[in-house]
Structure formats: structure tokens, C-alpha cells
Tab-separated table of C-alpha atoms in Angstrom:
chain	number	residue	atom	x	y	z
A	1	MET	CA	15.490	2.137	-8.879
A	2	LYS	CA	14.473	-0.244	-6.110
A	3	LEU	CA	14.980	0.537	-2.438
A	4	ALA	CA	14.366	-1.199	0.889
A	5	THR	CA	15.088	-0.803	4.597
A	6	LEU	CA	17.159	-3.383	6.484
A	7	LYS	CA	16.196	-4.401	10.009
A	8	ASP	CA	18.990	-3.486	12.400
A	9	GLY	CA	17.201	-3.084	15.723
A	10	SER	CA	16.658	0.652	15.329
A	11	ARG	CA	13.429	2.488	14.588
A	12	ASP	CA	14.388	3.524	11.053
A	13	GLY	CA	16.695	0.727	9.873
A	14	GLN	CA	19.327	1.066	7.158
A	15	LEU	CA	18.730	2.139	3.582
A	16	MET	CA	19.423	-0.528	0.955
A	17	VAL	CA	19.511	-0.481	-2.829
A	18	VAL	CA	18.009	-3.687	-4.256
A	19	SER	CA	18.679	-5.174	-7.677
A	20	ARG	CA	15.996	-5.144	-10.345
A	21	ASP	CA	15.546	-8.939	-10.060
A	22	LEU	CA	15.283	-8.674	-6.236
A	23	LYS	CA	18.158	-11.119	-5.791
A	24	THR	CA	20.902	-8.917	-4.369
A	25	ALA	CA	21.208	-5.744	-2.318
A	26	VAL	CA	23.807	-3.343	-0.991
A	27	ILE	CA	23.771	-1.056	2.036
A	28	ALA	CA	23.502	2.598	0.982
A	29	THR	CA	23.987	4.329	4.329
A	30	ASN	CA	27.115	6.044	2.998
A	31	ILE	CA	24.691	7.974	0.772
A	32	ALA	CA	21.705	8.315	3.124
A	33	PRO	CA	21.334	6.703	6.565
A	34	SER	CA	17.620	6.000	6.104
A	35	MET	CA	14.792	6.168	3.581
A	36	GLN	CA	13.513	9.389	5.159
A	37	ASP	CA	16.955	10.992	4.850
A	38	LEU	CA	16.967	10.071	1.158
A	39	LEU	CA	13.507	11.577	0.638
A	40	ASP	CA	14.500	14.762	2.472
A	41	SER	CA	17.455	15.292	0.117
A	42	TRP	CA	16.136	13.513	-2.978
A	43	ALA	CA	17.584	15.837	-5.616
A	44	PHE	CA	21.107	15.340	-4.246
A	45	MET	CA	21.042	11.758	-2.966
A	46	ALA	CA	18.747	9.923	-5.401
A	47	PRO	CA	21.200	10.200	-8.345
A	48	GLN	CA	23.890	8.654	-6.129
A	49	CYS	CA	21.576	5.784	-5.206
A	50	ASP	CA	20.726	5.353	-8.877
A	51	ASP	CA	24.427	5.067	-9.742
A	52	LEU	CA	24.742	2.372	-7.082
A	53	TYR	CA	21.656	0.665	-8.535
A	54	VAL	CA	23.296	0.527	-11.962
A	55	GLN	CA	26.465	-0.955	-10.446
A	56	LEU	CA	24.436	-3.532	-8.517
A	57	ASN	CA	22.509	-4.651	-11.606
A	58	GLN	CA	25.776	-4.984	-13.498
A	59	GLY	CA	27.348	-7.057	-10.729
A	60	ARG	CA	29.915	-4.355	-9.935
A	61	ALA	CA	28.683	-3.144	-6.521
A	62	ALA	CA	31.108	-3.784	-3.684
A	63	ASN	CA	29.855	-5.609	-0.580
A	64	SER	CA	26.610	-6.769	-2.179
A	65	PHE	CA	24.723	-9.653	-0.560
A	66	ASP	CA	21.706	-11.885	-1.140
A	67	PHE	CA	18.457	-10.008	-0.678
A	68	ASP	CA	15.973	-11.537	1.789
A	69	PRO	CA	12.628	-9.752	2.267
A	70	LYS	CA	12.312	-11.336	5.720
A	71	ASN	CA	15.099	-9.000	6.843
A	72	CYS	CA	13.217	-5.905	5.704
A	73	MET	CA	11.253	-3.377	7.655
A	74	ALA	CA	8.598	-1.417	5.807
A	75	PRO	CA	10.424	0.798	3.279
A	76	LEU	CA	9.412	3.718	5.491
A	77	PRO	CA	9.162	2.147	8.973
A	78	ARG	CA	7.427	5.285	10.207
A	79	ALA	CA	6.185	8.242	8.231
A	80	TYR	CA	5.253	11.812	8.958
A	81	GLN	CA	1.904	11.300	7.251
A	82	PHE	CA	-0.191	8.458	5.840
A	83	ALA	CA	-3.376	9.336	3.941
A	84	ASP	CA	-5.484	6.396	2.793
A	85	ALA	CA	-8.068	6.989	0.079
A	86	SER	CA	-10.903	5.068	-1.553
A	87	ALA	CA	-9.967	5.767	-5.157
A	88	TYR	CA	-12.006	2.859	-6.561
A	89	VAL	CA	-15.427	4.401	-6.072
A	90	ALA	CA	-17.202	1.379	-7.555
A	91	TYR	CA	-15.966	-0.518	-4.468
A	92	VAL	CA	-17.526	2.071	-2.168
A	93	GLU	CA	-20.741	1.845	-4.198
A	94	LEU	CA	-20.773	-1.946	-3.780
A	95	LEU	CA	-20.386	-1.690	-0.010
A	96	SER	CA	-23.155	0.935	0.143
A	97	ARG	CA	-25.514	-1.394	-1.745
A	98	ALA	CA	-24.755	-4.193	0.703
A	99	ARG	CA	-25.607	-1.870	3.602
A	100	LYS	CA	-28.769	-0.716	1.794
A	101	LEU	CA	-27.462	2.848	1.798
A	102	GLU	CA	-27.454	5.383	-1.015
A	103	MET	CA	-23.940	6.525	-1.826
A	104	PRO	CA	-23.643	10.315	-2.140
A	105	ALA	CA	-23.141	11.399	-5.752
A	106	ALA	CA	-20.253	13.645	-4.623
A	107	PHE	CA	-18.118	10.550	-4.042
A	108	TRP	CA	-17.659	10.368	-7.837
A	109	SER	CA	-16.269	13.899	-8.053
A	110	GLU	CA	-14.219	14.351	-4.878
A	111	PRO	CA	-11.926	11.713	-3.323
A	112	LEU	CA	-12.646	9.981	-0.051
A	113	MET	CA	-9.589	10.090	2.209
A	114	HIS	CA	-8.735	9.626	5.867
A	115	GLN	CA	-5.688	10.214	8.034
A	116	ALA	CA	-4.243	6.809	8.961
A	117	ALA	CA	-1.758	5.748	11.629
A	118	SER	CA	1.831	6.183	10.457
A	119	ASP	CA	4.092	5.702	13.476
A	120	ASP	CA	4.323	1.905	13.577
A	121	PHE	CA	4.339	0.191	10.181
A	122	ILE	CA	5.438	-3.452	9.976
A	123	GLY	CA	7.492	-5.323	7.413
A	124	ALA	CA	6.151	-7.369	4.539
A	125	CYS	CA	6.973	-10.680	6.219
A	126	ASP	CA	6.148	-9.735	9.818
A	127	ASP	CA	3.232	-11.481	11.522
A	128	ILE	CA	-0.026	-9.580	11.911
A	129	LEU	CA	-0.631	-9.648	15.679
A	130	LEU	CA	-4.149	-9.033	16.987
A	131	ASP	CA	-6.173	-10.015	20.027
A	132	ASN	CA	-9.546	-11.205	18.820
A	133	GLU	CA	-10.910	-12.935	15.700
A	134	ALA	CA	-14.349	-11.526	16.530
A	135	TRP	CA	-13.146	-8.115	15.386
A	136	GLY	CA	-13.700	-9.228	11.774
A	137	ILE	CA	-10.106	-9.274	10.543
A	138	ASP	CA	-9.782	-8.469	6.840
A	139	PHE	CA	-7.011	-7.590	4.406
A	140	GLU	CA	-7.146	-4.794	1.852
A	141	SER	CA	-4.684	-5.015	-1.028
A	142	GLU	CA	-3.696	-1.550	-2.205
A	143	ILE	CA	-1.016	0.507	-3.928
A	144	ALA	CA	0.645	3.530	-2.364
A	145	VAL	CA	2.974	6.316	-3.415
A	146	ILE	CA	5.563	8.184	-1.357
A	147	THR	CA	5.892	11.870	-2.158
A	148	GLY	CA	8.489	14.569	-1.959
A	149	ASP	CA	7.478	18.009	-0.705
A	150	VAL	CA	4.138	19.029	-2.214
A	151	LYS	CA	3.038	22.631	-1.775
A	152	MET	CA	-0.419	23.552	-0.578
A	153	GLY	CA	-2.720	24.181	-3.518
A	154	SER	CA	-0.720	22.101	-5.982
A	155	LYS	CA	-2.680	20.870	-8.995
A	156	PRO	CA	-2.504	17.225	-10.139
A	157	ALA	CA	0.190	17.952	-12.748
A	158	GLN	CA	2.374	19.549	-10.076
A	159	ALA	CA	1.653	16.743	-7.604
A	160	ALA	CA	2.669	14.146	-10.196
A	161	GLU	CA	6.181	15.605	-10.288
A	162	GLN	CA	6.601	14.825	-6.591
A	163	ILE	CA	5.797	11.093	-6.732
A	164	ARG	CA	9.058	9.490	-5.660
A	165	LEU	CA	8.280	5.836	-4.981
A	166	LEU	CA	5.512	3.231	-5.116
A	167	MET	CA	4.740	0.333	-2.780
A	168	LEU	CA	2.148	-2.385	-2.242
A	169	VAL	CA	-0.012	-2.203	0.879
A	170	ASN	CA	-1.888	-4.523	3.196
A	171	ASP	CA	-4.311	-2.211	4.974
A	172	VAL	CA	-5.646	-4.512	7.683
A	173	SER	CA	-9.225	-3.636	8.612
A	174	LEU	CA	-11.325	-4.782	11.571
A	175	ARG	CA	-14.764	-4.898	9.998
A	176	GLU	CA	-16.783	-5.552	13.152
A	177	LEU	CA	-15.315	-2.450	14.835
A	178	ILE	CA	-15.879	-0.091	11.916
A	179	PRO	CA	-19.674	0.494	12.219
A	180	ALA	CA	-19.547	1.791	15.806
A	181	GLU	CA	-16.640	4.080	14.976
A	182	MET	CA	-18.308	5.471	11.877
A	183	GLU	CA	-21.464	6.222	13.855
A	184	LYS	CA	-19.414	8.589	16.020
A	185	GLY	CA	-18.641	10.666	12.922
A	186	PHE	CA	-14.886	10.872	13.510
A	187	GLY	CA	-13.785	8.055	11.200
A	188	PHE	CA	-11.465	5.093	11.634
A	189	PHE	CA	-9.271	4.636	14.681
A	190	GLN	CA	-9.299	1.301	16.530
A	191	SER	CA	-10.665	-0.421	13.413
A	192	LYS	CA	-7.464	0.293	11.458
A	193	PRO	CA	-4.476	-1.388	13.163
A	194	THR	CA	-0.888	-1.298	11.915
A	195	THR	CA	-0.324	-1.369	8.150
A	196	SER	CA	2.283	-3.349	6.221
A	197	PHE	CA	4.006	-2.585	2.930
A	198	SER	CA	5.927	-4.475	0.273
A	199	PRO	CA	9.578	-5.125	1.136
A	200	VAL	CA	10.717	-2.940	-1.761
A	201	ALA	CA	9.682	0.532	-2.897
A	202	ILE	CA	10.298	1.350	-6.565
A	203	THR	CA	10.580	4.471	-8.673
A	204	PRO	CA	7.802	4.879	-11.267
A	205	ASP	CA	10.159	4.273	-14.195
A	206	GLU	CA	10.588	0.664	-13.051
A	207	LEU	CA	7.001	0.061	-14.172
A	208	GLY	CA	7.672	1.098	-17.770
A	209	GLU	CA	4.478	1.440	-19.807
A	210	ALA	CA	2.446	0.087	-16.877
A	211	TRP	CA	2.836	3.484	-15.190
A	212	ASN	CA	0.469	5.625	-17.219
A	213	ALA	CA	-1.774	8.573	-16.366
A	214	GLY	CA	-0.861	8.356	-12.693
A	215	LYS	CA	-2.050	4.746	-12.381
A	216	VAL	CA	-0.435	1.297	-12.273
A	217	HIS	CA	-1.883	-0.767	-15.111
A	218	LEU	CA	-1.083	-4.246	-13.802
A	219	PRO	CA	-3.005	-6.905	-11.836
A	220	LEU	CA	-2.613	-6.858	-8.064
A	221	ARG	CA	-2.599	-10.480	-6.918
A	222	THR	CA	-3.935	-11.544	-3.511
A	223	SER	CA	-3.825	-15.092	-2.146
A	224	LEU	CA	-5.316	-16.321	1.128
A	225	ASN	CA	-3.892	-19.562	2.500
A	226	GLY	CA	-2.277	-20.238	-0.856
A	227	LYS	CA	-5.464	-19.763	-2.900
A	228	LEU	CA	-5.719	-16.874	-5.345
A	229	VAL	CA	-8.723	-14.750	-4.347
A	230	GLY	CA	-8.229	-11.753	-6.614
A	231	GLN	CA	-6.151	-10.207	-9.353
A	232	PRO	CA	-7.976	-7.020	-10.380
A	233	ASN	CA	-6.077	-4.620	-12.609
A	234	ALA	CA	-5.034	-1.603	-10.563
A	235	GLY	CA	-5.332	0.723	-13.553
A	236	VAL	CA	-8.950	-0.187	-14.279
A	237	ASP	CA	-11.868	1.558	-12.519
A	238	MET	CA	-9.546	3.804	-10.494
A	239	THR	CA	-11.752	6.890	-10.368
A	240	PHE	CA	-9.029	9.198	-9.012
A	241	ASN	CA	-5.390	8.710	-9.997
A	242	PHE	CA	-2.490	9.346	-7.629
A	243	PRO	CA	-1.811	12.955	-8.737
A	244	GLN	CA	-5.492	13.738	-8.118
A	245	LEU	CA	-5.354	12.107	-4.672
A	246	ILE	CA	-2.258	14.092	-3.721
A	247	ALA	CA	-3.817	17.330	-4.993
A	248	HIS	CA	-6.862	16.618	-2.828
A	249	LEU	CA	-4.612	16.107	0.189
A	250	VAL	CA	-2.804	19.436	-0.265
A	251	LYS	CA	-5.846	21.617	-0.930
A	252	THR	CA	-5.449	23.320	2.457
A	253	ARG	CA	-1.984	22.257	3.691
A	254	ASN	CA	1.484	21.238	2.602
A	255	ALA	CA	2.569	17.603	2.363
A	256	ARG	CA	6.162	17.017	3.338
A	257	ALA	CA	8.673	14.540	1.933
A	258	GLY	CA	7.835	11.037	3.101
A	259	THR	CA	4.070	11.445	2.907
A	260	ILE	CA	2.377	8.166	1.956
A	261	VAL	CA	-0.838	8.242	-0.080
A	262	ALA	CA	-2.641	4.921	-0.617
A	263	SER	CA	-5.281	4.021	-3.183
A	264	GLY	CA	-7.709	2.017	-1.100
A	265	ALA	CA	-8.626	-1.563	-1.999
A	266	VAL	CA	-8.093	-2.225	-5.712
A	267	PHE	CA	-11.408	-3.145	-7.314
A	268	ASN	CA	-12.733	-3.891	-10.806
A	269	LYS	CA	-16.454	-3.634	-11.560
A	270	GLU	CA	-16.171	-6.768	-13.674
A	271	GLY	CA	-15.935	-9.281	-10.847
A	272	ASN	CA	-14.328	-12.122	-12.787
A	273	LYS	CA	-10.905	-10.987	-11.541
A	274	GLY	CA	-11.792	-11.555	-7.889
A	275	HIS	CA	-11.310	-9.075	-5.090
A	276	SER	CA	-8.753	-7.366	-2.861
A	277	SER	CA	-10.662	-7.822	0.384
A	278	ILE	CA	-12.918	-10.383	2.022
A	279	TYR	CA	-15.476	-7.633	2.555
A	280	ALA	CA	-16.053	-7.236	-1.187
A	281	THR	CA	-16.934	-10.920	-1.467
A	282	ARG	CA	-19.220	-10.711	1.560
A	283	ALA	CA	-20.939	-7.618	0.126
A	284	LEU	CA	-21.834	-9.523	-3.042
A	285	GLU	CA	-23.174	-12.404	-0.945
A	286	ILE	CA	-25.348	-10.012	1.074
A	287	ILE	CA	-26.689	-8.369	-2.091
A	288	ALA	CA	-27.542	-11.784	-3.543
A	289	SER	CA	-29.047	-13.498	-0.503
A	290	ASP	CA	-28.946	-11.118	2.502
A	291	VAL	CA	-26.396	-13.415	4.168
A	292	ALA	CA	-22.592	-13.315	4.054
A	293	THR	CA	-21.067	-16.791	4.196
A	294	THR	CA	-17.372	-16.125	3.531
A	295	PRO	CA	-15.581	-15.872	6.904
A	296	PHE	CA	-13.122	-13.182	7.861
A	297	MET	CA	-9.520	-14.151	8.606
A	298	GLN	CA	-8.752	-16.601	11.370
A	299	PHE	CA	-5.587	-16.992	13.438
A	300	GLY	CA	-3.109	-19.088	11.462
A	301	ASP	CA	-4.257	-17.743	8.077
A	302	THR	CA	-1.639	-16.473	5.643
A	303	ILE	CA	-1.993	-13.607	3.200
A	304	LYS	CA	0.145	-12.880	0.135
A	305	ILE	CA	-0.028	-9.719	-1.972
A	306	ASP	CA	2.160	-9.352	-5.052
A	307	MET	CA	2.393	-7.641	-8.427
A	308	LEU	CA	4.163	-9.198	-11.404
A	309	ASP	CA	5.610	-7.534	-14.479
A	310	LYS	CA	4.763	-8.636	-18.020
A	311	ASN	CA	7.418	-11.363	-17.727
A	312	GLY	CA	5.916	-12.799	-14.552
A	313	LYS	CA	8.596	-11.386	-12.229
A	314	SER	CA	7.732	-9.759	-8.916
A	315	LEU	CA	8.187	-5.998	-9.033
A	316	PHE	CA	8.045	-5.071	-5.343
A	317	GLY	CA	8.610	-8.401	-3.659
A	318	ALA	CA	5.595	-9.961	-1.995
A	319	ILE	CA	3.818	-9.118	1.216
A	320	GLU	CA	3.622	-12.546	2.893
A	321	GLN	CA	2.195	-12.523	6.406
A	322	LYS	CA	0.645	-14.834	8.962
A	323	LEU	CA	-2.177	-13.751	11.254
A	324	GLU	CA	-1.359	-14.660	14.848
A	325	GLN	CA	-2.950	-13.999	18.216
A	326	ARG	CA	-0.981	-11.509	20.259
A	327	ASP	CA	0.634	-12.970	23.399
């Protein structure tokens, strides 16, 4: 099943069911007014949405219309919780080498995770609005899951049963603000502005065999200004899978329906597939010559993040954004 949220001027938009080929959609507010309402009553409402999905794919859904990702909010325009991880520990190791720091060995056995802002997500085609290029504006291409209710103390196998939907993520990072914040010991705040997600969220079964062992085994493609800069496979070198990340989150507390858990920048140790952030490229340059030459994003730059199925068709719809200076 594929779902999206239509812009209608409200905070939470209107729930839509989207066809498998991303060509048509139908409003589903007669089933659930919003994505959060659907997640809150998943056992009752999801089968109804799935029936509508079948009708839509068969061309039998009444009042269907052409799907346009530009009319979409983030699938969850605001969420009760957003936890962003660094599940690709080889990426963290690379950044530590560039900073001439020794990465703690515990990073390989226990996930890194921080609480991220969740009250003001933007749509996949909305401009990224920021004040200053000197902040070191970077993209991070990631994958995220949306959960149902997950009880405190749940093990990975139990957490896996509560994965409802998957999305793509652009976790914008302000690299020049991060060091000062990290020195304070309280983690990211100003250095992590609003996050954007793919126009469509999909149930795991839409991935077929690519959804295996709690990972998405497909390349995540990132293009900057129309040039492909990375297509690492999201299922390779992911140290902690999504059930493990969720279990880490709920060690000491419950996670309620609508919790978003993101993977961190997708990264493969074999660098011939490129990267999911500018910072990874700069880290390699620093390791090689002590100088980073690849610039961070500039106003007017465009970023595209997409994932294709084995037939070359977009699964989630693409994140396609332009970086603009805020008025």
C-alpha cells in the first residue's frame, strides 16, 4: 500500500491512497482524516485503505485523480516523535578518522541515536529555506520507518511487527554549526533544521524481496544539481537494522503510533557507489590531503533523492528540492 498527505492549508492535510505506479490517487478521509488517525487505528482502518488501494490499482476507485508530488506535505506533516540514528557505523568511523578522533568501540555494539525535531516537517518538493550559506549546508539521504505502538522493553522481533510504513529522508545538516553544539555535550539542535520526506510512504510488502532482515536492499540515489553523487545500497553495511533501532529506542520508554525512526546517512564502505552526503566526500578529501575541496550546498542548488525498484520505477516518489535563502 502507498499513502500520502495532500496539502489543504491545514496542519495535518488529507490522507490519500496512491497507486502503485504513482500516477493516480484518491482521497481517503472517509476512512481516516489524516495519516496520524490511520496510524492510531491501524488494525481497523488499514484494511479499508488497502481495499481502496486495490480498487485504485485496478482503475475502479471513484473520484481518483492524477497524483502530483508537488501537492504533497510530508506523509506525516508533524509527528509525536522523530529519532534519528547513525546505523551505518562505517560512516561514523570515516568521519572520526577525518577529525583525527578514535571512535569508541561501543559504537559497533549499541546504536547511536538522537531526538530530532518533529513538529515542522516539509514536503518532498518544498524549498529548503535557510539564512546563511556559511552554516555549511549539507544533505543526508536516509531511510525511515513509521511505527505503531511499541511497548517499552520490546525486543527486535517484537519491534519488527510494529513497522507500519517506510519513507525516504533528506536530513538537512548544518555542518559548520555542529562542532560548537557537540562541544556543549547536549547534541544537535540549531544544526539540524527542518527535515523533509518522500511524497509517499509505503508498507514494507511493497518492497518485495528487497525488504529483508529489517533492511531495504536497494540503492538510494542522490543527485545534486542533476549530477548523480551517490547510489549506495541501503541494505549493505547497515550495522543495526530497523527492528534493532526501534528496540534501542524503547529500552526505557514506550514509542507511540506515528513514531519515526531514521537510519542516518546511507553509506557503503566500498566507495565506488558514491555517498549520501557532501560531508562523506569531504572527509575522504581530508584523510587524503588534509584539505576538503568539495563545497557545501549553495543557494540555488537542487537536490534529488530517490529509490527505484528492480524495474527502474520510483517506489516512494522523489524528494526534489531547491535550496533558497529565506526572505
